XYZ file of C-alpha atoms in Angstrom:
457
model
C 0.085 0.040 0.023
C 1.209 3.459 -0.879
C 2.483 5.628 1.992
C 1.333 9.328 2.101
C 4.906 10.370 1.737
C 5.511 7.870 -1.295
C 8.110 6.081 0.709
C 7.369 2.536 1.583
C 7.936 1.813 5.431
C 10.052 -1.434 4.640
C 13.121 0.464 3.168
C 12.472 3.273 5.384
C 13.047 0.977 8.444
C 16.006 -0.627 6.928
C 17.787 2.300 5.899
C 17.290 3.927 9.281
C 18.410 0.909 11.271
C 21.468 0.562 8.875
C 22.532 4.486 9.189
C 22.249 4.358 13.149
C 25.081 1.644 13.164
C 27.017 3.470 10.624
C 26.815 6.588 12.898
C 27.762 4.642 16.049
C 30.604 2.807 14.467
C 32.170 5.977 13.182
C 31.907 8.184 16.486
C 33.443 6.578 19.237
C 34.611 9.708 20.939
C 31.298 11.276 20.432
C 29.660 8.469 22.071
C 32.213 8.534 25.196
C 31.231 12.102 25.323
C 27.568 11.216 25.561
C 28.330 8.775 28.345
C 30.540 11.530 30.341
C 27.945 14.171 29.968
C 25.001 11.618 30.969
C 26.586 11.791 34.420
C 25.705 15.355 35.116
C 23.562 16.817 32.241
C 19.984 16.220 32.129
C 19.346 14.077 29.155
C 23.145 14.084 28.676
C 23.034 17.470 26.934
C 22.998 21.272 27.880
C 19.528 21.582 26.622
C 16.953 18.612 26.634
C 16.087 19.383 22.831
C 19.604 18.530 21.696
C 18.617 14.866 21.830
C 15.778 15.454 19.027
C 18.070 14.659 16.397
C 17.628 11.314 14.576
C 21.139 10.132 15.727
C 21.608 7.223 18.746
C 23.679 9.769 20.669
C 24.593 13.448 20.443
C 27.296 14.680 17.827
C 29.821 16.603 19.559
C 31.502 19.555 17.837
C 34.950 20.451 18.198
C 35.237 23.484 15.705
C 32.953 25.334 13.600
C 34.170 27.954 10.755
C 32.185 29.291 7.878
C 30.116 26.639 6.223
C 31.732 23.730 7.964
C 32.700 22.111 11.130
C 34.328 19.228 12.649
C 33.039 16.608 15.134
C 34.915 15.311 18.044
C 36.161 12.512 16.021
C 37.776 14.558 13.320
C 34.603 14.218 10.632
C 34.275 17.426 8.655
C 30.838 18.498 7.609
C 28.974 21.161 5.047
C 26.573 22.798 7.433
C 23.194 23.633 5.998
C 21.805 23.760 9.383
C 23.923 26.690 10.499
C 22.562 26.988 14.072
C 19.050 26.799 12.769
C 19.655 30.495 11.817
C 21.940 31.433 14.695
C 25.073 31.318 12.388
C 23.277 32.178 8.989
C 26.257 34.159 7.979
C 28.383 31.425 8.864
C 30.216 30.090 11.889
C 32.645 32.822 13.594
C 32.356 35.363 10.682
C 35.909 37.032 10.439
C 34.281 40.632 11.269
C 32.405 39.441 14.256
C 35.329 37.462 15.783
C 37.677 40.293 15.321
C 35.299 42.688 16.970
C 34.614 40.414 19.823
C 38.420 39.924 20.312
C 39.181 43.457 20.528
C 36.144 43.907 22.953
C 37.199 41.114 25.239
C 40.115 43.169 26.265
C 38.016 45.855 27.025
C 35.466 44.497 29.234
C 32.713 42.148 28.806
C 29.479 43.779 30.567
C 29.071 46.846 32.877
C 25.373 47.567 32.684
C 26.337 50.732 30.809
C 26.541 51.778 27.128
C 29.419 52.260 25.169
C 30.115 53.893 21.559
C 28.888 50.887 20.020
C 25.369 51.450 21.209
C 25.348 54.848 19.747
C 26.532 53.358 16.236
C 24.214 50.167 16.315
C 20.940 52.305 17.172
C 22.110 54.110 13.837
C 22.739 51.301 11.628
C 19.572 49.539 12.928
C 17.602 52.487 12.194
C 18.909 52.888 8.631
C 18.581 49.449 7.592
C 15.321 48.530 8.989
C 13.484 52.185 8.460
C 12.415 52.080 12.402
C 13.992 54.966 14.496
C 14.019 53.404 18.033
C 15.355 50.309 19.350
C 15.898 48.091 22.393
C 17.585 45.017 23.171
C 17.622 41.407 24.643
C 19.574 38.442 24.971
C 17.521 36.243 22.688
C 14.540 36.718 20.389
C 12.207 34.881 23.032
C 13.334 37.522 25.386
C 12.535 40.334 22.766
C 9.225 38.767 22.078
C 8.221 38.557 25.649
C 9.350 42.188 26.276
C 7.600 43.471 23.148
C 4.221 41.597 24.259
C 4.647 43.340 27.763
C 5.150 46.781 25.826
C 1.950 46.053 23.583
C -0.382 45.297 26.644
C 0.979 48.418 28.531
C 0.432 50.875 25.618
C -2.958 49.549 24.632
C -4.255 48.758 27.679
C -5.288 45.202 26.227
C -4.442 41.791 27.415
C -4.852 39.237 24.408
C -2.129 38.309 22.281
C -2.862 36.920 18.782
C -0.645 34.063 17.212
C -0.878 31.754 14.309
C -1.636 28.271 14.638
C 1.600 26.310 14.677
C 3.684 29.374 15.349
C 7.299 29.726 16.714
C 8.514 32.673 18.786
C 11.068 30.885 20.963
C 9.715 30.151 24.572
C 7.789 33.040 25.044
C 4.903 31.777 27.305
C 2.035 33.231 25.515
C 2.535 31.711 22.257
C 1.849 28.005 23.059
C -1.638 27.483 22.053
C -2.736 25.762 18.952
C -5.991 24.846 16.998
C -6.949 21.220 17.763
C -9.996 20.243 15.610
C -10.382 24.147 15.475
C -10.566 24.361 19.137
C -7.635 26.688 20.913
C -5.890 24.332 23.146
C -2.771 24.878 25.150
C 0.017 22.591 23.962
C 0.431 19.510 26.139
C 3.988 19.501 25.789
C 4.502 22.848 27.770
C 5.901 22.013 30.988
C 5.060 23.609 34.315
C 2.232 25.863 32.950
C 0.562 27.222 35.897
C -2.218 29.143 34.284
C -4.559 28.760 31.333
C -2.957 30.394 28.339
C -6.386 30.692 26.496
C -7.175 33.541 28.840
C -4.687 35.865 27.183
C -3.808 34.114 23.621
C -6.118 33.970 20.695
C -4.983 31.561 17.792
C -6.028 31.495 14.196
C -4.783 29.952 11.197
C -2.157 31.520 8.810
C -3.619 32.900 5.673
C -7.103 32.882 7.055
C -8.297 36.342 6.822
C -11.911 35.675 7.962
C -10.794 34.243 11.282
C -8.266 36.914 11.832
C -10.737 39.663 11.060
C -13.518 37.861 13.603
C -10.475 37.770 16.300
C -9.661 41.318 15.821
C -13.308 42.323 15.988
C -13.188 41.476 19.851
C -11.531 44.690 20.682
C -9.260 43.145 23.004
C -6.193 42.310 20.932
C -2.927 43.952 22.168
C -0.964 42.853 19.435
C -0.647 40.119 16.703
C 2.644 38.340 16.738
C 3.709 36.753 13.697
C 6.556 35.475 11.404
C 5.591 37.019 8.041
C 6.389 33.609 6.627
C 5.713 30.599 9.134
C 9.000 28.708 9.213
C 9.334 26.302 12.318
C 6.519 24.011 11.528
C 7.699 23.782 7.936
C 7.801 26.641 5.748
C 4.133 27.992 5.085
C 4.092 31.193 2.594
C 1.456 34.230 2.664
C -0.970 33.869 0.126
C -1.062 36.889 -2.612
C -2.634 39.854 -0.772
C -2.618 38.239 2.648
C -0.612 40.434 4.272
C -1.861 43.672 2.698
C -5.212 43.029 4.146
C -4.195 41.485 7.380
C -2.241 44.797 7.994
C -5.282 47.071 7.425
C -7.259 44.933 9.794
C -4.841 44.947 12.544
C -4.707 48.814 12.267
C -8.485 49.340 12.136
C -8.779 47.036 15.173
C -6.443 49.496 17.228
C -3.764 46.430 17.467
C -0.350 46.203 16.988
C 1.662 44.225 14.493
C 4.833 42.469 15.876
C 7.018 40.973 13.195
C 9.239 38.233 14.332
C 11.917 38.103 11.733
C 14.464 35.944 13.484
C 14.187 33.206 10.420
C 12.808 35.356 7.774
C 15.745 37.751 7.825
C 16.870 35.163 4.996
C 14.544 37.248 2.703
C 17.303 39.919 2.444
C 19.352 42.591 4.074
C 16.414 44.232 5.768
C 14.180 41.299 6.137
C 10.895 40.293 4.820
C 8.650 43.337 6.307
C 10.941 45.696 4.371
C 11.012 43.633 1.080
C 7.220 43.376 1.084
C 6.118 46.756 2.632
C 4.419 45.275 5.773
C 5.365 48.262 8.045
C 5.278 46.653 11.270
C 4.801 48.498 14.850
C 7.462 46.419 16.243
C 10.111 44.326 14.433
C 11.924 41.403 16.351
C 15.202 39.985 15.175
C 17.438 37.578 17.135
C 19.923 34.564 16.327
C 21.956 35.957 13.484
C 22.197 39.753 14.129
C 25.237 39.101 16.319
C 26.708 36.742 14.028
C 26.180 33.887 16.548
C 26.971 35.919 19.758
C 23.673 35.552 21.963
C 21.783 38.759 21.216
C 18.531 40.299 19.830
C 16.954 43.535 19.032
C 13.560 44.926 18.579
C 12.626 48.250 16.793
C 9.476 50.680 16.715
C 7.908 53.704 15.268
C 8.545 57.299 17.046
C 4.867 57.246 17.870
C 5.000 54.108 19.573
C 8.179 55.153 21.436
C 6.163 58.141 22.898
C 3.523 55.728 23.910
C 5.961 53.295 25.629
C 7.842 56.153 27.653
C 4.500 57.372 28.731
C 3.368 54.100 30.073
C 6.829 53.726 31.741
C 6.260 57.254 33.258
C 2.713 56.483 34.432
C 3.955 53.251 36.209
C 5.416 53.337 39.771
C 9.109 53.155 40.206
C 10.605 49.603 40.143
C 11.151 46.759 37.888
C 9.313 46.887 34.446
C 9.826 43.197 33.883
C 11.853 43.999 30.855
C 15.348 43.571 30.359
C 17.999 41.229 32.111
C 21.436 42.182 33.444
C 23.460 41.057 30.604
C 21.105 42.554 27.928
C 23.289 44.729 25.448
C 26.739 43.727 27.103
C 29.787 45.115 25.586
C 30.523 41.793 23.471
C 26.921 41.580 22.204
C 27.141 45.275 21.087
C 30.455 44.690 19.426
C 29.039 41.732 17.553
C 26.027 43.489 16.410
C 27.926 46.190 14.964
C 30.220 44.160 13.318
C 27.649 42.039 11.706
C 25.572 44.876 10.479
C 28.647 46.671 9.073
C 30.676 43.922 7.467
C 28.544 40.735 7.392
C 24.934 41.355 6.401
C 25.996 42.871 3.028
C 24.061 43.134 -0.206
C 26.923 40.869 -1.937
C 26.473 38.251 0.834
C 22.852 38.235 0.234
C 23.323 38.106 -3.368
C 25.545 35.121 -3.291
C 23.121 33.263 -0.510
C 20.021 33.866 -2.384
C 21.671 32.816 -5.742
C 22.880 29.211 -4.106
C 19.403 28.883 -2.241
C 17.819 29.186 -5.785
C 20.094 26.664 -7.335
C 19.583 24.208 -4.140
C 15.652 24.830 -4.547
C 15.814 24.034 -8.294
C 17.963 20.893 -7.606
C 15.600 19.538 -4.783
C 12.664 19.993 -7.248
C 14.607 18.059 -9.888
C 15.199 15.142 -7.535
C 11.577 15.173 -6.497
C 10.300 14.972 -10.013
C 13.070 12.294 -10.859
C 11.898 10.015 -7.841
C 8.134 10.516 -8.692
C 7.489 11.999 -5.200
C 4.547 14.423 -4.490
C 6.665 16.898 -2.427
C 6.968 20.420 -2.888
C 9.604 22.895 -2.323
C 9.698 26.470 -0.706
C 12.273 29.209 -0.548
C 12.644 32.483 1.257
C 15.711 33.894 0.275
C 18.668 32.101 1.617
C 16.322 29.636 3.317
C 14.906 26.482 1.586
C 12.357 23.844 2.565
C 11.111 20.684 1.084
C 8.076 19.159 2.620
C 6.400 15.818 2.199
C 3.137 17.061 0.563
C 2.461 17.838 -3.093
C 1.610 21.350 -2.609
C 2.945 23.943 -0.344
C 0.852 23.955 2.832
C -1.349 27.144 3.593
C -1.536 27.161 7.174
C -0.022 25.359 10.186
C -2.437 22.425 10.383
C -1.610 21.355 6.599
C 2.119 21.653 7.501
C 1.927 19.534 10.653
C 0.024 16.930 8.639
C 2.756 16.943 6.103
C 5.401 16.089 8.691
C 6.919 12.476 8.898
C 9.578 12.290 11.780
C 10.810 8.842 10.771
C 11.363 9.878 7.283
C 13.220 13.094 8.361
C 15.300 11.350 10.694
C 16.281 8.721 8.048
C 17.333 11.485 5.472
C 18.926 13.612 7.803
C 20.953 10.810 9.326
C 21.886 9.570 5.587
C 23.374 13.158 5.031
C 24.871 13.229 8.222
C 26.604 9.956 7.722
C 28.244 11.516 4.543
C 29.294 14.686 5.848
C 25.909 17.109 5.212
C 23.942 18.501 8.166
C 20.585 20.026 7.845
C 18.335 21.114 10.473
C 16.945 18.240 12.830
C 13.319 19.133 13.200
C 12.130 19.653 10.003
C 13.608 19.879 6.376
C 15.079 23.216 6.305
C 18.303 24.266 4.618
C 20.287 27.363 4.912
C 23.166 28.634 2.840
C 25.670 31.133 4.186
C 28.323 33.571 2.381
C 30.749 30.442 2.551
C 28.681 27.961 1.054
C 29.922 26.949 -2.302
C 27.995 25.525 -5.574
C 30.101 22.344 -4.846
C 28.549 22.245 -1.244
C 25.124 22.427 -2.872
C 25.962 20.024 -5.419
C 27.341 17.483 -2.675
C 24.115 17.783 -0.686
C 21.759 17.165 -3.759
C 24.090 14.184 -5.014
C 23.833 12.346 -1.439
C 20.220 13.156 -1.056
C 19.529 11.726 -4.647
C 21.330 8.434 -3.526
C 19.190 8.126 -0.382
C 16.039 8.648 -2.606
C 16.912 6.031 -4.968
C 17.486 3.562 -2.067
C 14.017 4.440 -0.671
C 12.198 4.323 -4.074
C 13.691 1.341 -5.622
C 11.561 -0.728 -7.907
C 10.574 -3.318 -5.217
C 8.604 -0.832 -3.301
C 7.106 1.252 -6.094
């Protein structure tokens, strides 16, 4: 019987078992490190989700530079995961490494600004078109802070998100539609209050549902990626964002664009490229070239409302900001990234290679008779196990097949190519080459040839 993905379960199970054995045999030092870390790290890793890769035990990295890294056993890899966008401009970009090196001799953190802060503000305003900025350690924190600001300036409590969204671990976003019913995610640990009291969820591309949700008059902000990315890529339908932006403004709500992943679109992100004009703009991960930091920008009018809200509140902690936010190393890294790494030339190279990659993936899918699709947002490419690009989070979730993902990812990994573990996302960076793309396509083609052999058609 045909499988929904077009891949028969029998060769899939055999390939996955063989590749797990191959992985184990080739990595005794990673296995020894995994056994060692099990003694003191929960799940044997610094963060529990690091076990979500399709490997028998974690892969331990020794060095990463440009588009490549080396593991503890000395194996070299071409990296198309790139820290799930954290290293979108390559590992340890030279300009960033030099800036952090210099700053490390001058101090790490003082809770006070330096000259880099002034320059970074100018660079952010020039690039993204929003005049005012604040900082965070991660995009999660930035999203959390922006939600707090939005509630403060609007006097409203509700946050509106799209089904299947990803905005880091900001508490308010973990609500999905299950059979059309807003439901707090069962996977969310330790949640002490009902998120449904303050979070509204609708499907991406559903303007009628969006309009109905906004009509209640209690939505402080719509927090959204302009293209959904973490559940597999979901592109906006033509005209969706133009209408959505109008609806949000008419309702007196604020639009927050989280561009932590969609900065792959171009030097100023998706919103600038497609004229979205968000009230808040959030960017984490790659903005510091891999150094932990994030930024959020906003309009002059909104800045006045934020200052008024802060002035009207009693003295004390605002709930916004952390001690290490905007530390000297982070500010030096952001400046170096904006000045010398996130360049037009870098994006031209990346987008050209990603376009070649997307075309190659479509060619393989056609060659092996699979009903899969490919989407691209600038330097970011995704293949999904469905014939047509999904229109919302529900469709994207239904297209996932974790066993098939693990098998393909592990097959690639065992032959020196890494892609993102949680779905089929591929990034290229300024150091990625045409030969790297060809290597990925060749190896993926070999895997598909095995999985679609004549015995299983």
